[in-house]
Short mmCIF file of C-alpha atoms and ligand atoms in Angstrom, two decimals:
data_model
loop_
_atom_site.label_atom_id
_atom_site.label_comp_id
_atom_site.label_asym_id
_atom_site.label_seq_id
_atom_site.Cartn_x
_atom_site.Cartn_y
_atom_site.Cartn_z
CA UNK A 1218 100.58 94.52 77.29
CA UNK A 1219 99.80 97.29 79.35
CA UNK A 1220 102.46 96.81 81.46
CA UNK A 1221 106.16 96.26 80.71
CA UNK A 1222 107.23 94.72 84.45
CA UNK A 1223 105.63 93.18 87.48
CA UNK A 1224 106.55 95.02 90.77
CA UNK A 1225 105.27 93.76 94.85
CA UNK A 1226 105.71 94.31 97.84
CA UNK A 1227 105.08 91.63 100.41
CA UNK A 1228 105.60 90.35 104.18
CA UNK A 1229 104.11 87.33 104.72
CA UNK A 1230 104.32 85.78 100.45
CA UNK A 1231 100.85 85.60 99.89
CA UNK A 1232 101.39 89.00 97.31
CA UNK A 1233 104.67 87.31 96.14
CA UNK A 1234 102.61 83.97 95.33
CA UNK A 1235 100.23 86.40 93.46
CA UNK A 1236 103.42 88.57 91.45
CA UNK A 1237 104.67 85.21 90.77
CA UNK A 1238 101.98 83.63 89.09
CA UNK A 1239 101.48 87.24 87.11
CA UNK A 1240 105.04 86.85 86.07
CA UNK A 1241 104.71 83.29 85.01
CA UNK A 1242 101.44 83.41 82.89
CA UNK A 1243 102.72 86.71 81.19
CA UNK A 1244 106.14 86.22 80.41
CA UNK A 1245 107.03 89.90 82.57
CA UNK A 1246 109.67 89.90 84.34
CA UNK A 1247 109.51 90.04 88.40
CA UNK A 1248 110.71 92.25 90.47
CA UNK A 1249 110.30 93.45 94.49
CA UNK A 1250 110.14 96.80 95.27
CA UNK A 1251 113.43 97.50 97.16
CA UNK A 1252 115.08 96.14 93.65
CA UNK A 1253 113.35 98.76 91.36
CA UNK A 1254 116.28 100.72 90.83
CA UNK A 1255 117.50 97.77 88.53
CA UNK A 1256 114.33 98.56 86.25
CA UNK A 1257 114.62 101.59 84.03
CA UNK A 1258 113.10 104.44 85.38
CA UNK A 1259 109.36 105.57 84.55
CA UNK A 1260 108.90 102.24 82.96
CA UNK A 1261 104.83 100.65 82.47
CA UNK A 1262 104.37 98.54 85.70
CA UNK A 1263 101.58 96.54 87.43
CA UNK A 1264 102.27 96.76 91.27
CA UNK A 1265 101.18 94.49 93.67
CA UNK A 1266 100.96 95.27 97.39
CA UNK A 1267 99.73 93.95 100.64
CA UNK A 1268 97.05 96.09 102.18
CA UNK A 1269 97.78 97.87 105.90
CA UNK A 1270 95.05 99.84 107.42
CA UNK A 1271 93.37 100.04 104.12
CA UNK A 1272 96.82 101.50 102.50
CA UNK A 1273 98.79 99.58 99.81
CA UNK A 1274 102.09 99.20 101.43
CA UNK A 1275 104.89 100.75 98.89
CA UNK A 1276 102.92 102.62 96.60
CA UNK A 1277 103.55 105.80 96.91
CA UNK A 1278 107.44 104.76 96.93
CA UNK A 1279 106.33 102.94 93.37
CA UNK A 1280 104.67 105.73 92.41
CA UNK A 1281 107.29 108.12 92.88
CA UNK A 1282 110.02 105.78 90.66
CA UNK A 1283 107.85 103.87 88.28
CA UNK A 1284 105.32 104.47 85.57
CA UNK A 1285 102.43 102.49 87.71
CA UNK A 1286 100.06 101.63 85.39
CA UNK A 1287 97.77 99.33 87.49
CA UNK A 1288 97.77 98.08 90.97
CA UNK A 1289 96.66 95.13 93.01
CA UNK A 1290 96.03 95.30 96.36
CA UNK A 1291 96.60 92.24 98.31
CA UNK A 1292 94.21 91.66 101.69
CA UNK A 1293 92.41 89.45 104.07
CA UNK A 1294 89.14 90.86 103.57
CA UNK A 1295 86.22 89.26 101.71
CA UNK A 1296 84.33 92.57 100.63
CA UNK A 1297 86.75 95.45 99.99
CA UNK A 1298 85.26 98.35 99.52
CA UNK A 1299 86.74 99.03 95.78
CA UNK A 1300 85.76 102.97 95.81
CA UNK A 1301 86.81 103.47 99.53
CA UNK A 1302 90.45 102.32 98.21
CA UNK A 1303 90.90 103.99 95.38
CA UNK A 1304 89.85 107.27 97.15
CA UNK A 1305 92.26 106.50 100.16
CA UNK A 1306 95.18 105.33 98.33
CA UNK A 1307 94.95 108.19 95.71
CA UNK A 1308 93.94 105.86 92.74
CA UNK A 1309 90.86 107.57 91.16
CA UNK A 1310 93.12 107.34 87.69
CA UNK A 1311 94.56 104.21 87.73
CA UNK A 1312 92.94 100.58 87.65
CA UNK A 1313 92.58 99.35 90.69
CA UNK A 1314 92.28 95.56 91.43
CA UNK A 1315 91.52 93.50 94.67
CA UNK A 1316 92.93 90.03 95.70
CA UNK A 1317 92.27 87.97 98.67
CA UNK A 1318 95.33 86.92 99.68
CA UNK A 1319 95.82 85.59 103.28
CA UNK A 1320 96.88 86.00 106.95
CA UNK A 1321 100.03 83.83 108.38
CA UNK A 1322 99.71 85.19 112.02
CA UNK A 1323 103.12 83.41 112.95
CA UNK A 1324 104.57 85.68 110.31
CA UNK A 1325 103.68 89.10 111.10
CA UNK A 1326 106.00 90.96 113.78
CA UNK A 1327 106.49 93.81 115.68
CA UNK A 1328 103.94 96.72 115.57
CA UNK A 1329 101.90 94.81 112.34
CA UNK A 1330 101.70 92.31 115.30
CA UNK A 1331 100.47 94.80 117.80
CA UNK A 1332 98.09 96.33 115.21
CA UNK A 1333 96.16 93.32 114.23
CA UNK A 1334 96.06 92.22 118.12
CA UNK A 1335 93.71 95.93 118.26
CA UNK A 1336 92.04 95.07 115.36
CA UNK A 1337 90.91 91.13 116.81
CA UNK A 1338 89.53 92.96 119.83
CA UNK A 1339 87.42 95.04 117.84
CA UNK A 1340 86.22 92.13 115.21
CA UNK A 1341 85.73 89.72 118.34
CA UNK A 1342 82.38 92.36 119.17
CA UNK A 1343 81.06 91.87 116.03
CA UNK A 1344 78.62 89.87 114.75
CA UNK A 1345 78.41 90.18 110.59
CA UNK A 1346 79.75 87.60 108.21
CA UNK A 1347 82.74 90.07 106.53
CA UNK A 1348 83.60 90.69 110.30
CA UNK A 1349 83.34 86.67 111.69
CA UNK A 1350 85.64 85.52 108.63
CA UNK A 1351 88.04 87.89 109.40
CA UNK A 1352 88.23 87.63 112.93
CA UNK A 1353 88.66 83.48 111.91
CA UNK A 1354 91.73 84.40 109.72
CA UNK A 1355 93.44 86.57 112.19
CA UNK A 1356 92.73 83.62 114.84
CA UNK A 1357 93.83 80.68 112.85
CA UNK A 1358 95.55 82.17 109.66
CA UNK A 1359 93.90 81.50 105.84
CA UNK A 1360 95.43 81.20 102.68
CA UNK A 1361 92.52 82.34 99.99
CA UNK A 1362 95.39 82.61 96.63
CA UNK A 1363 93.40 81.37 93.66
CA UNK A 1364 94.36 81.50 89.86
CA UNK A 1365 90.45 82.49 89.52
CA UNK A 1366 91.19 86.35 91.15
CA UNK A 1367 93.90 86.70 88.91
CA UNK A 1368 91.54 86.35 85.41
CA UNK A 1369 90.37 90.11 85.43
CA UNK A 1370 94.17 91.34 86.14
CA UNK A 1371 95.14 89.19 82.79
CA UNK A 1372 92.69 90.22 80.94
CA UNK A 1373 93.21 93.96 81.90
CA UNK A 1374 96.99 93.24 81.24
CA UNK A 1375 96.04 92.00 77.58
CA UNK A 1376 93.59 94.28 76.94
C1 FMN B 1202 98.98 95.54 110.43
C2 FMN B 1202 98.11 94.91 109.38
C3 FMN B 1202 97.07 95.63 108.80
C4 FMN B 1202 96.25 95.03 107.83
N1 FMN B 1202 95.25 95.77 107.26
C5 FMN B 1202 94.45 95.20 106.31
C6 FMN B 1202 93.42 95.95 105.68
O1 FMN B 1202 93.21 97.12 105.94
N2 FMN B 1202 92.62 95.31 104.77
C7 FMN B 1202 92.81 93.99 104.43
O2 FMN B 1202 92.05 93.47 103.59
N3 FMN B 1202 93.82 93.26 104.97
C8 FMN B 1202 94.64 93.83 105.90
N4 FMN B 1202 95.68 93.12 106.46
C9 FMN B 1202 95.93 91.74 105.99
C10 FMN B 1202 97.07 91.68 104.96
O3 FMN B 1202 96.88 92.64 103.94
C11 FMN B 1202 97.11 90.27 104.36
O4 FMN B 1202 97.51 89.35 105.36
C12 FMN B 1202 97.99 90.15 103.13
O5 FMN B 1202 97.67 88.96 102.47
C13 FMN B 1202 99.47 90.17 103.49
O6 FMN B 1202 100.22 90.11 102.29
P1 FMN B 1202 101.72 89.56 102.26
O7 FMN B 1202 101.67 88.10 102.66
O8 FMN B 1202 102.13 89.71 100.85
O9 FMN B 1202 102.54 90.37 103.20
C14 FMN B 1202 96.50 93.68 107.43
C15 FMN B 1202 97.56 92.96 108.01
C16 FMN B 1202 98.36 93.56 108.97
C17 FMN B 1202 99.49 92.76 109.56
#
């Protein structure tokens, strides 16, 4: 196994629903962010977290405590750009995996709330496909967590 624990960060669950089913199908144990002290320090770990203005949220906290080994980055979109988040989250050396996760709008608070409001006025002017599917999402909320995205992260994990 490359990786001795599974580590998220998440706001909404769809990244939880994703650590979960890592933790199930591998046997690793589980553990949020904000409870990493509990796990030995500089100890192997895959770390899951939701995506923010193209940042994974809790990395570099992860980063800083943990031995991160590989990360998954949990958003709504239905291309990432794989190179253009690896170079802005500072993961040229690390493997890098994206999931589609999901957007519960009645979930997300405060100045996420405020953020995505921005972000639907700029999607509602545009007329592409990646653009129209996430405007949808942010309008009515999607829930895109398959056991299929997870098959490259196993067999990275096994590998
Ligand atoms: C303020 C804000 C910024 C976001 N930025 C991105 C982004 O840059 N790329 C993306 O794919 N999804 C983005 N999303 C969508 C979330 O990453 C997505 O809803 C994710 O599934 C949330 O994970 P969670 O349920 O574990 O919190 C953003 C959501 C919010 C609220």
């Amino acid at each position: 196994m490359k990786a001795s624990a599974i580590v998220y960060t998440s706001t909404t669950g769809f990244t939880a629903q994703y650590a979960a089913l890592l933790s199930h199908q591998t046997g690793l144990p589980l553990c949020r962010l904000e409870e990493g002290d509990k796990l030995p320090r500089n100890i192997p770990v895959l770390y899951l977290g939701w995506l923010r203005a193209g940042r994974v949220v809790g990395l570099k906290k992860a980063r800083n405590r943990l031995a991160v080994a590989g990360v998954c980055a949990v958003g709504l979109d239905s291309a990432a750009d794989l190179d253009k988040l690896r170079q802005g989250n500072h993961l040229e050396h690390i493997p890098l995996f994206f999931l589609r996760g999901g957007y519960d709008p009645a979930r997300v608070r405060g100045v996420d709330k405020l953020m995505m409001a921005a972000m639907e006025r700029i999607l509602s002017g545009k007329s592409d496909p990646r653009s129209r599917a996430a405007l949808e999402a942010v309008r009515r909320g999607a829930n895109w967590v398959s056991q299929a995205q997870l098959e490259p992260v196993l067999d990275w994990l096994a590998g």
